[in-house]
């Protein structure tokens, strides 16, 4: 076995084992290192054509990451399969799910290190499951490249990971508003009426998603003219209401010699190892699938996307792109359709056959070796389509992905379920994605699954799902055809008012959320964070998975009952009352939001929170230092919440403050460059 270690800048190392052909080439410049594997705490061996990596697992070492997992945030005592599948109605501990990232962060005594295995095959991570004292990683390939991130904090590891795999793209601010979706909305006039009803009842919608039924026979880049007789008029009507239009685009191209997309893509689809075209089955029936690993396929696809966007479409939703195919499932169902035999749901049946091949950088590679990178290249080609269309505002939502997907797309947790046991699971899953280098994450509020036996359709659980997701970067309701309506206008008055409060509160924090998106774009930092991200030496935080941070300065503890206990490490202030809180506190507030000491938070309506000594950099830089708040350029401030003061001085004029719990409120209502506080 040949091992070469290269040392790059900023604490990033590359370990090359034998002669790897990575699924994605990430830019890395480094010199050969004198360090050996012991420096990285790794032991690497070969076994029956596999590479096996071992690392000691300390008694109190935490292991984080791995992308989308229906598990606790600390992955200890779990065995995880890196293989993207259409997970369907998954439950707690279902494995694997739609999106897998072979990247872990280990934290030992508050010190973090990162390990990224650049393999898109069925890599197995065993975190102290088989061997109590070891992490074992099995790669079903004879060669591999491994990246090591020196840390020493979780934040620093994520910065190093983003430096290698790519900084997140910067979406438009509307992408963080409340959006609606349904499988499926039609006809077009009913969608416009729904938007009007939502607006009339005070629910501000920023985007509407169209699922597969807008298409003609599920053919990509077409309209069903019975349901959408005038797409241009529909798009214009939606835009006139301040709402964006996002259409689903799957990877399945209908095999139809009268279909120009199919004809134009010949020579660019996935093949069998025999050289035959791989013809599978998905929504259109017999389908072929673009081989996104080929550069010429991506160029063709980006042209299709650009043309589709030209009619005024604002965003693209990539679904089924694990990639999924229904051929094997349909064959099995056909065999047993006339028998009473119940077929066990096996999600590996929806994957491509093993004899499918791709062409990557001119080399023929088996599907199993690069499967997980398929959605990465699809998202790359779609992103390029926006660029070809001359779009500065890019919005892509992808169900699946690989390391680096953050450069191109939002993601969400797929076909979740509205059930009591999934509330905490959805938060765990979202935070797990967020801590795996993907900042733009969310869930289907209301739960995608329809009327399954475990589905709970009460107004109460819909309210709780809205509350849970209030600060998730991606904020959308979505439901299957056989499910109830989950848009808030259908709720009884009591619950409707509480959901309205959730949505309005989200919009109140939208300027701050967008500042965090810019921070993510520049640094790779997550927008929402587990508590241990900010408090790595506090062991209690590693088991707190029912509250989360919004950036560095805001903590949110979703209320999923009449009252709850919240853990607040350090000093915090209640957003609604200004009262000081710390440690373990009980609250019956509907929306338990806490502002950290030494923080600056900008809010909608030009309200501002500025406490202690801190700064916030966004369009402008706002800094509070001692008794002075400065702005890098003139900034209109309506209401200021700050430390307990008697008054403030602005342009030589005194403005009296009023008490707000342990803080003060000051009505400023003017453009300022400096504010002086008088205690």
XYZ file of C-alpha atoms in Angstrom:
679
model
C 0.000 0.000 0.000
C 1.298 3.432 -0.974
C 0.495 6.421 1.251
C 1.461 10.006 0.403
C 0.702 12.878 2.783
C 0.521 16.465 1.565
C 0.300 19.556 3.736
C -1.706 22.531 2.503
C -2.421 25.956 3.893
C -4.649 26.738 6.836
C -4.464 23.384 8.610
C -5.693 21.192 5.707
C -3.900 17.923 4.856
C -4.444 15.433 2.044
C -3.719 11.728 2.505
C -3.461 9.819 -0.780
C -3.813 6.047 -0.548
C -2.610 4.155 -3.640
C -3.926 5.713 -6.887
C -7.371 7.270 -6.290
C -9.768 8.550 -8.946
C -11.932 10.877 -6.825
C -15.609 11.441 -7.731
C -15.095 15.202 -7.372
C -11.775 16.984 -7.739
C -11.476 19.618 -5.043
C -8.727 22.219 -5.490
C -5.809 21.577 -3.129
C -2.276 22.857 -3.237
C 0.231 21.403 -0.839
C 3.720 20.148 -0.394
C 4.741 16.667 0.666
C 4.609 16.432 4.455
C 7.057 14.830 6.839
C 4.197 13.786 9.107
C 3.070 10.162 9.256
C -0.370 8.659 9.913
C 0.138 8.733 13.684
C -0.114 12.540 13.557
C -3.695 12.139 12.274
C -4.466 9.334 14.785
C -5.188 7.017 11.842
C -4.314 3.463 10.926
C -4.953 2.508 7.287
C -4.917 -1.032 5.915
C -6.008 -2.952 2.816
C -8.442 -5.852 3.045
C -9.914 -7.814 0.118
C -9.898 -4.857 -2.244
C -11.180 -2.450 0.416
C -9.441 0.341 2.281
C -10.033 0.231 6.046
C -9.346 3.278 8.212
C -9.253 2.991 11.989
C -9.077 5.667 14.655
C -9.242 5.355 18.435
C -12.503 6.542 19.992
C -11.989 8.128 23.381
C -14.427 7.521 26.240
C -15.772 11.080 26.005
C -15.016 11.867 22.366
C -17.922 13.220 20.330
C -18.415 12.383 16.640
C -20.491 14.733 14.505
C -21.415 15.092 10.837
C -22.140 12.503 8.097
C -24.923 14.599 6.569
C -28.565 13.531 6.778
C -29.022 10.968 9.542
C -32.146 10.045 11.522
C -30.008 9.771 14.643
C -28.826 11.823 17.579
C -26.326 14.553 16.717
C -23.524 12.674 18.437
C -23.027 9.689 16.108
C -21.358 7.478 18.735
C -22.531 3.849 18.771
C -23.929 4.027 15.272
C -23.125 2.296 11.983
C -23.779 4.494 8.962
C -24.020 3.708 5.245
C -22.998 6.443 2.820
C -25.385 5.586 -0.008
C -28.052 8.032 -1.176
C -31.500 6.428 -1.441
C -35.111 7.534 -1.844
C -35.885 6.953 1.834
C -39.674 7.358 1.571
C -41.567 7.346 4.877
C -38.497 7.050 7.074
C -38.510 6.748 10.852
C -36.098 7.319 13.680
C -32.887 5.342 12.996
C -33.784 4.640 9.340
C -30.501 4.311 7.470
C -29.416 5.517 4.956
C -31.400 8.577 3.846
C -31.299 10.855 0.797
C -28.065 12.741 1.356
C -24.821 11.397 2.777
C -21.618 13.332 3.370
C -18.549 11.214 4.295
C -17.248 13.892 6.652
C -16.953 13.663 10.428
C -15.883 16.103 13.112
C -14.458 14.601 16.285
C -14.372 16.638 19.491
C -12.211 15.541 22.392
C -11.885 17.737 25.501
C -13.279 20.660 23.484
C -10.734 20.256 20.649
C -12.174 19.502 17.184
C -10.626 17.702 14.195
C -12.188 16.903 10.829
C -11.917 13.894 8.476
C -13.387 13.869 4.949
C -13.294 10.696 2.838
C -13.615 11.818 -0.796
C -15.473 8.740 -1.979
C -18.995 8.654 -3.413
C -19.311 4.868 -3.054
C -20.951 2.842 -0.276
C -18.563 3.873 2.494
C -19.380 2.462 5.957
C -18.700 4.527 9.093
C -18.738 2.450 12.279
C -18.545 4.786 15.280
C -17.751 2.538 18.232
C -20.487 0.066 17.264
C -18.527 -3.012 16.282
C -15.518 -2.093 18.429
C -16.308 -0.034 21.541
C -13.038 1.868 21.404
C -12.643 2.480 17.664
C -13.982 4.402 14.698
C -13.789 2.132 11.630
C -14.316 3.381 8.095
C -14.583 0.845 5.269
C -14.190 2.109 1.690
C -15.120 -0.442 -1.015
C -12.331 0.725 -3.325
C -8.610 -0.066 -3.628
C -7.626 3.623 -3.493
C -8.915 6.751 -1.809
C -8.078 10.323 -0.902
C -8.661 11.571 2.633
C -8.645 15.140 3.892
C -7.789 16.088 7.455
C -8.772 19.403 9.035
C -6.705 20.517 11.984
C -9.365 22.617 13.705
C -9.114 23.185 16.670
C -12.788 24.292 16.950
C -15.896 22.987 15.209
C -16.213 26.380 13.538
C -12.616 26.263 12.310
C -13.079 22.720 10.949
C -16.142 23.877 8.985
C -14.192 26.860 7.651
C -11.433 24.502 6.478
C -13.978 22.090 4.982
C -15.634 24.964 3.053
C -12.230 26.220 1.913
C -11.675 22.811 0.318
C -15.140 21.785 -0.935
C -16.412 25.288 -1.727
C -18.066 28.233 -0.012
C -21.875 28.212 0.006
C -23.537 30.264 -2.717
C -25.454 33.399 -1.691
C -29.194 33.020 -2.342
C -31.585 35.983 -2.723
C -33.281 37.169 0.459
C -36.699 35.950 -0.747
C -35.402 32.378 -0.531
C -35.585 32.715 3.270
C -39.245 33.734 3.339
C -42.295 31.511 3.867
C -42.976 29.347 0.800
C -45.826 26.993 -0.046
C -45.866 23.675 -1.896
C -48.173 20.760 -2.591
C -48.056 17.534 -4.549
C -49.633 19.129 -6.603
C -51.168 22.591 -7.020
C -53.327 23.056 -10.186
C -55.002 24.519 -12.186
C -53.222 27.845 -12.416
C -56.185 30.021 -11.380
C -56.638 28.033 -8.145
C -53.011 28.715 -7.213
C -53.484 32.455 -7.695
C -56.658 32.308 -5.598
C -54.805 30.448 -2.824
C -52.104 33.120 -2.783
C -54.781 35.815 -2.542
C -56.469 34.005 0.358
C -53.168 33.725 2.221
C -52.421 37.404 1.691
C -55.939 38.428 2.729
C -55.514 36.568 6.023
C -52.140 38.166 6.692
C -49.775 35.354 5.653
C -46.847 36.692 3.647
C -45.687 34.171 1.017
C -42.416 34.575 -0.875
C -42.559 31.565 -3.202
C -44.843 28.850 -4.586
C -43.575 25.425 -5.713
C -45.060 23.438 -8.588
C -44.751 19.655 -8.265
C -44.702 17.159 -11.158
C -48.358 17.547 -12.208
C -47.676 20.866 -13.954
C -45.937 18.888 -16.727
C -47.364 17.299 -19.865
C -47.144 13.518 -19.214
C -44.313 14.235 -16.739
C -42.049 15.366 -19.570
C -39.386 17.736 -18.300
C -39.570 21.385 -19.415
C -43.189 21.144 -20.585
C -46.550 22.431 -19.347
C -49.832 20.543 -19.066
C -51.978 22.962 -21.072
C -55.207 21.780 -19.430
C -53.929 22.716 -15.997
C -51.742 25.644 -17.080
C -53.332 26.998 -20.272
C -51.315 30.221 -20.129
C -48.064 29.754 -18.163
C -46.806 33.262 -18.956
C -49.961 34.848 -17.573
C -49.784 32.605 -14.519
C -46.167 33.570 -13.808
C -46.966 37.261 -14.304
C -49.954 37.049 -11.949
C -47.870 35.348 -9.258
C -45.058 37.893 -9.680
C -47.523 40.783 -9.422
C -48.307 39.512 -5.927
C -44.654 39.614 -4.902
C -44.322 35.815 -5.054
C -41.710 33.721 -6.891
C -42.356 30.565 -8.947
C -40.229 27.438 -8.405
C -40.778 24.349 -10.589
C -39.732 20.793 -9.915
C -37.312 19.213 -12.406
C -36.520 15.512 -12.035
C -33.691 13.614 -13.723
C -36.020 11.348 -15.741
C -36.305 12.076 -19.476
C -39.261 10.327 -21.140
C -38.259 7.912 -23.903
C -40.344 9.418 -26.674
C -39.132 9.985 -30.237
C -41.553 12.931 -30.564
C -40.065 14.671 -27.511
C -37.341 17.165 -28.422
C -35.587 17.032 -25.038
C -35.117 13.269 -25.378
C -33.851 13.605 -28.958
C -31.448 16.445 -28.137
C -29.910 14.472 -25.263
C -29.006 11.333 -27.214
C -25.395 10.459 -26.534
C -25.569 12.111 -23.100
C -27.540 9.569 -21.069
C -26.450 6.871 -18.621
C -25.412 3.571 -20.211
C -25.082 -0.057 -19.213
C -21.660 -1.667 -19.063
C -22.578 -3.386 -22.364
C -22.839 0.019 -24.055
C -26.635 -0.078 -24.325
C -28.726 2.871 -23.209
C -29.987 2.418 -19.651
C -33.776 2.669 -19.893
C -35.468 2.688 -16.504
C -38.841 3.715 -15.130
C -39.906 6.834 -13.265
C -42.883 9.217 -13.417
C -42.940 9.476 -17.260
C -42.848 5.677 -17.647
C -39.866 4.455 -19.675
C -37.121 6.943 -18.867
C -33.479 7.663 -19.535
C -31.250 9.599 -17.185
C -28.670 12.288 -18.009
C -25.113 11.237 -17.226
C -24.234 14.394 -15.315
C -20.677 13.169 -14.803
C -19.999 14.096 -18.448
C -19.111 17.709 -19.114
C -21.030 17.716 -22.413
C -24.158 16.480 -20.575
C -23.885 19.278 -18.039
C -23.506 21.814 -20.840
C -26.629 20.429 -22.584
C -28.603 20.430 -19.331
C -27.579 23.977 -18.395
C -28.892 25.111 -21.773
C -32.260 23.449 -21.070
C -32.420 25.088 -17.644
C -31.513 28.493 -19.088
C -34.256 28.222 -21.709
C -36.822 27.110 -19.103
C -35.937 30.010 -16.807
C -36.334 32.508 -19.656
C -40.137 32.434 -19.341
C -39.858 33.951 -15.855
C -39.339 30.883 -13.658
C -37.472 31.943 -10.491
C -36.183 28.693 -9.018
C -35.567 24.998 -9.697
C -36.425 22.113 -7.389
C -34.338 18.981 -8.050
C -36.131 15.873 -6.789
C -35.634 12.084 -7.008
C -31.956 12.753 -7.695
C -30.314 10.253 -5.335
C -30.640 9.044 -8.228
C -33.842 6.984 -8.054
C -35.311 4.487 -10.539
C -38.487 2.383 -10.117
C -37.655 -0.510 -12.483
C -36.743 -3.084 -9.846
C -39.666 -2.156 -7.578
C -42.171 -2.478 -10.419
C -40.729 -5.848 -11.470
C -41.104 -7.194 -7.934
C -44.642 -5.825 -7.583
C -45.638 -7.354 -10.937
C -44.390 -10.787 -9.842
C -46.413 -10.780 -6.623
C -49.423 -8.683 -7.688
C -51.816 -11.664 -7.820
C -50.677 -13.137 -4.493
C -51.429 -12.198 -0.864
C -47.704 -11.849 -0.190
C -46.710 -8.512 1.362
C -43.467 -7.151 -0.066
C -41.115 -5.560 2.452
C -40.160 -2.010 1.539
C -36.449 -2.015 0.689
C -35.192 1.360 -0.441
C -32.112 -0.119 -2.092
C -34.525 -1.491 -4.728
C -34.963 2.077 -6.010
C -31.272 2.564 -6.824
C -29.721 2.168 -10.281
C -28.616 -1.355 -11.275
C -24.973 -2.226 -10.610
C -24.202 -2.520 -14.334
C -24.927 1.168 -15.036
C -21.788 3.106 -15.928
C -20.826 6.775 -16.156
C -18.125 8.708 -17.970
C -16.153 10.846 -15.524
C -13.257 12.921 -16.842
C -13.067 10.612 -19.867
C -12.976 7.423 -17.822
C -15.722 4.785 -17.617
C -16.692 4.208 -13.961
C -19.312 1.924 -12.378
C -22.352 3.612 -10.883
C -21.709 2.157 -7.420
C -18.348 3.913 -7.280
C -19.715 7.428 -7.875
C -23.438 7.204 -7.032
C -23.513 9.771 -4.235
C -21.968 12.464 -6.467
C -24.743 12.249 -9.102
C -26.880 15.001 -7.492
C -23.772 17.156 -6.991
C -23.102 17.266 -10.731
C -26.808 17.723 -11.521
C -26.926 20.733 -9.178
C -23.699 22.059 -10.726
C -25.248 21.914 -14.217
C -28.472 23.518 -12.972
C -26.499 26.316 -11.282
C -24.672 26.913 -14.556
C -28.092 27.155 -16.265
C -28.941 30.143 -14.063
C -25.632 31.735 -15.032
C -26.322 31.148 -18.738
C -29.693 32.801 -18.276
C -27.928 35.865 -16.861
C -29.536 35.396 -13.449
C -27.928 37.077 -10.456
C -30.533 35.551 -8.141
C -30.160 31.778 -7.943
C -32.452 29.406 -6.075
C -32.017 25.633 -6.308
C -33.500 23.094 -3.890
C -32.043 19.579 -4.045
C -33.283 16.457 -2.261
C -29.910 14.746 -2.489
C -26.286 15.776 -2.560
C -22.638 15.141 -1.783
C -19.770 17.121 -0.272
C -19.762 20.504 -2.001
C -23.532 20.641 -2.640
C -23.518 23.837 -0.546
C -21.993 25.691 -3.533
C -25.183 25.190 -5.526
C -28.301 24.383 -3.524
C -30.570 24.338 -0.513
C -31.524 20.894 0.819
C -34.350 19.536 2.959
C -35.102 16.365 4.896
C -37.301 14.760 2.255
C -40.517 12.827 2.824
C -40.912 13.370 6.550
C -43.999 12.502 8.579
C -46.301 14.578 10.754
C -45.990 12.542 13.954
C -45.072 13.299 17.546
C -41.909 11.206 17.544
C -40.627 12.997 14.425
C -40.643 16.488 15.908
C -37.326 16.086 17.710
C -36.041 13.811 14.926
C -36.536 16.536 12.314
C -34.559 19.018 14.403
C -31.774 16.462 14.890
C -31.705 15.737 11.162
C -31.593 19.414 10.162
C -28.843 20.218 12.673
C -26.895 17.160 11.486
C -26.965 18.500 7.925
C -26.088 21.989 9.104
C -23.030 20.760 11.008
C -21.957 18.791 7.897
C -21.138 21.910 5.902
C -24.609 22.567 4.386
C -26.034 25.827 5.792
C -29.242 26.082 3.725
C -31.454 23.400 5.276
C -35.084 22.816 6.223
C -38.049 20.433 6.427
C -41.483 19.939 4.913
C -43.581 21.791 7.498
C -46.759 19.775 7.988
C -44.945 16.546 7.105
C -44.914 15.323 3.494
C -46.520 11.925 4.119
C -50.294 11.757 3.688
C -52.644 9.546 5.652
C -50.331 6.817 6.927
C -51.265 5.063 10.165
C -48.672 7.012 12.158
C -49.582 10.423 10.686
C -51.059 12.933 13.131
C -53.307 15.494 11.429
C -54.167 17.709 14.384
C -53.893 21.516 14.217
C -51.689 21.242 17.288
C -48.913 19.250 15.597
C -48.972 21.523 12.543
C -48.469 24.469 14.892
C -45.576 22.649 16.556
C -43.941 21.949 13.202
C -44.181 25.634 12.301
C -42.639 26.482 15.661
C -39.893 23.903 15.280
C -38.861 25.265 11.878
C -39.302 28.966 12.646
C -35.620 29.798 12.099
C -34.680 26.974 9.711
C -33.055 28.613 6.654
C -35.514 26.828 4.318
C -39.113 27.447 5.449
C -41.809 25.696 3.390
C -45.072 23.830 3.868
C -45.459 20.756 1.647
C -47.800 17.768 1.548
C -48.566 14.641 -0.482
C -51.757 14.240 -2.502
C -53.476 12.120 0.137
C -52.680 14.520 2.984
C -54.635 17.340 4.573
C -54.176 20.984 3.603
C -51.276 22.413 5.620
C -51.404 26.065 4.576
C -52.302 28.042 7.735
C -55.551 29.522 6.340
C -57.186 26.128 6.957
C -56.459 26.121 10.691
C -59.012 26.943 13.408
C -58.686 30.531 14.626
C -56.735 29.733 17.819
C -53.994 27.849 15.949
C -54.090 30.167 12.955
C -53.205 33.138 15.144
C -50.306 31.282 16.725
C -48.930 30.208 13.322
C -49.285 33.800 12.115
C -47.134 34.825 15.087
C -44.496 32.248 14.077
C -44.351 33.488 10.481
C -44.325 37.146 11.489
C -41.560 36.499 14.012
C -39.495 34.805 11.324
C -39.905 37.842 9.083
C -38.967 40.050 12.046
C -35.605 38.266 12.190
C -35.193 38.039 8.398
C -32.541 40.815 8.136
C -30.431 38.996 10.738
C -30.986 35.642 8.996
C -29.772 37.172 5.746
C -26.677 38.545 7.475
C -25.996 34.954 8.563
C -26.458 33.780 4.959
C -23.773 36.255 3.928
C -21.565 34.978 6.738
C -22.142 31.404 5.502
C -21.268 32.491 1.961
C -17.999 34.082 3.103
C -16.878 31.541 5.723
C -18.861 28.283 5.532
C -20.388 28.851 8.986
C -23.819 27.283 9.538
C -26.851 29.539 9.945
C -28.487 27.374 12.609
C -26.186 25.589 15.029
C -26.318 23.051 17.840
C -25.397 24.567 21.200
C -22.063 22.736 21.296
C -20.943 24.739 18.252
C -20.733 27.850 20.438
C -20.018 26.094 23.755
C -17.728 23.149 22.895
C -16.307 22.741 26.402
C -19.760 22.473 27.996
C -20.483 18.729 27.977
C -24.183 19.297 28.621
C -24.598 20.927 25.194
C -23.785 17.714 23.310
C -27.033 16.152 24.534
C -29.240 19.196 23.898
C -31.092 18.513 20.646
C -34.413 20.271 21.240
C -33.108 23.839 20.980
C -30.762 25.573 18.580
C -28.745 28.703 17.907
C -29.504 31.162 15.119
C -26.040 32.432 14.409
C -23.915 33.416 17.371
C -26.352 35.718 19.128
C -29.818 34.080 19.224
C -30.973 30.892 20.956
C -34.367 29.367 20.224
C -36.089 26.591 22.166
C -39.196 25.459 20.214
C -42.225 25.134 22.466
C -43.753 21.730 21.792
C -46.098 21.677 24.776
C -47.568 23.978 27.393
C -44.160 24.539 28.989
C -40.600 23.335 28.718
C -37.148 23.500 30.268
C -34.460 25.409 28.362
C -30.713 25.212 28.869
C -28.969 28.587 28.555
C -25.171 28.411 28.849
C -23.940 31.839 29.956
C -26.043 35.009 30.227
C -29.094 35.586 28.024
C -32.069 37.937 27.775
C -35.625 37.003 26.844
C -36.496 38.548 23.490
C -40.091 39.263 24.501
C -39.506 40.666 28.008
C -35.846 41.704 28.296
C -35.496 39.641 31.487
C -32.086 38.130 32.216
C -31.829 34.324 32.219
C -29.102 31.668 32.548
C -28.696 27.948 33.250
C -31.736 25.668 33.325
C -34.958 27.677 33.154
C -38.605 26.766 32.774
C -40.771 28.724 30.334
C -44.329 28.646 29.075
C -43.706 31.280 26.388
C -45.062 30.368 22.947
C -41.773 31.306 21.269
C -38.867 31.055 23.713
C -36.230 33.274 22.028
C -33.164 34.438 23.895
C -30.579 37.071 22.976
C -27.008 36.460 24.092
C -25.015 38.961 26.106
C -22.508 40.864 23.960
C -24.533 40.711 20.770
C -25.815 42.796 17.872
C -28.985 41.674 16.095
C -30.652 43.658 13.294
C -34.407 43.211 12.906
C -37.118 44.029 10.375
C -38.561 47.510 10.667
C -35.078 48.881 11.404
C -35.211 47.765 15.015
C -31.845 46.937 16.564
C -30.569 44.991 19.575
C -27.075 45.982 20.774
C -25.798 44.526 24.059
C -22.410 44.537 25.803
C -19.418 44.689 23.463
C -19.959 43.138 20.049
C -20.339 43.758 16.337
C -22.370 42.609 13.353
C -21.119 42.884 9.789
C -23.665 42.804 6.987
C -24.422 45.551 4.449
C -22.860 47.779 7.068
C -20.839 47.131 10.213
C -22.577 47.851 13.513
C -20.355 47.817 16.608
C -21.096 48.394 20.270
C -18.043 49.189 22.344
C -18.507 50.424 25.886
C -21.188 53.125 25.798
C -20.828 53.890 22.079
C -22.655 52.266 19.162
C -21.132 53.089 15.773
C -22.283 52.445 12.216
C -19.925 52.238 9.241
C -22.359 54.393 7.264
C -25.585 56.239 8.086
C -28.245 53.764 9.249
C -31.899 54.334 10.103
C -32.754 52.985 13.565
C -36.364 52.804 14.700
C -36.294 51.093 18.124
C -33.044 50.334 19.961
C -32.869 47.659 22.675
C -29.663 47.952 24.673
C -28.138 47.611 28.138
C -29.874 49.367 31.031
C -29.404 53.104 30.402
C -31.041 56.400 31.397
C -30.880 57.989 27.968
C -29.009 58.125 24.687
C -27.390 61.062 22.924
C -27.717 61.417 19.152
C -26.325 64.437 17.308
C -26.140 66.291 20.629
C -29.808 65.565 21.413
C -30.902 63.487 24.394
C -33.514 60.753 24.010
C -34.996 59.187 27.148
C -34.990 55.413 27.573
C -37.716 53.198 29.013
C -37.166 50.069 31.074
C -37.455 46.723 29.302
C -36.806 43.996 31.875
C -33.068 44.023 32.612
C -32.543 46.125 29.477
C -33.728 49.424 28.022
C -35.724 50.441 24.953
C -35.113 53.711 23.156
C -37.304 55.074 20.370
C -34.836 56.728 17.951
C -36.695 56.810 14.602
C -33.965 58.525 12.602
C -30.787 57.944 10.600
C -27.716 57.746 12.815
C -23.957 57.280 12.523
C -23.208 57.098 16.263
C -25.255 56.546 19.414
C -23.886 57.443 22.859
C -25.373 55.647 25.860
C -25.696 57.365 29.234
C -25.902 54.920 32.149
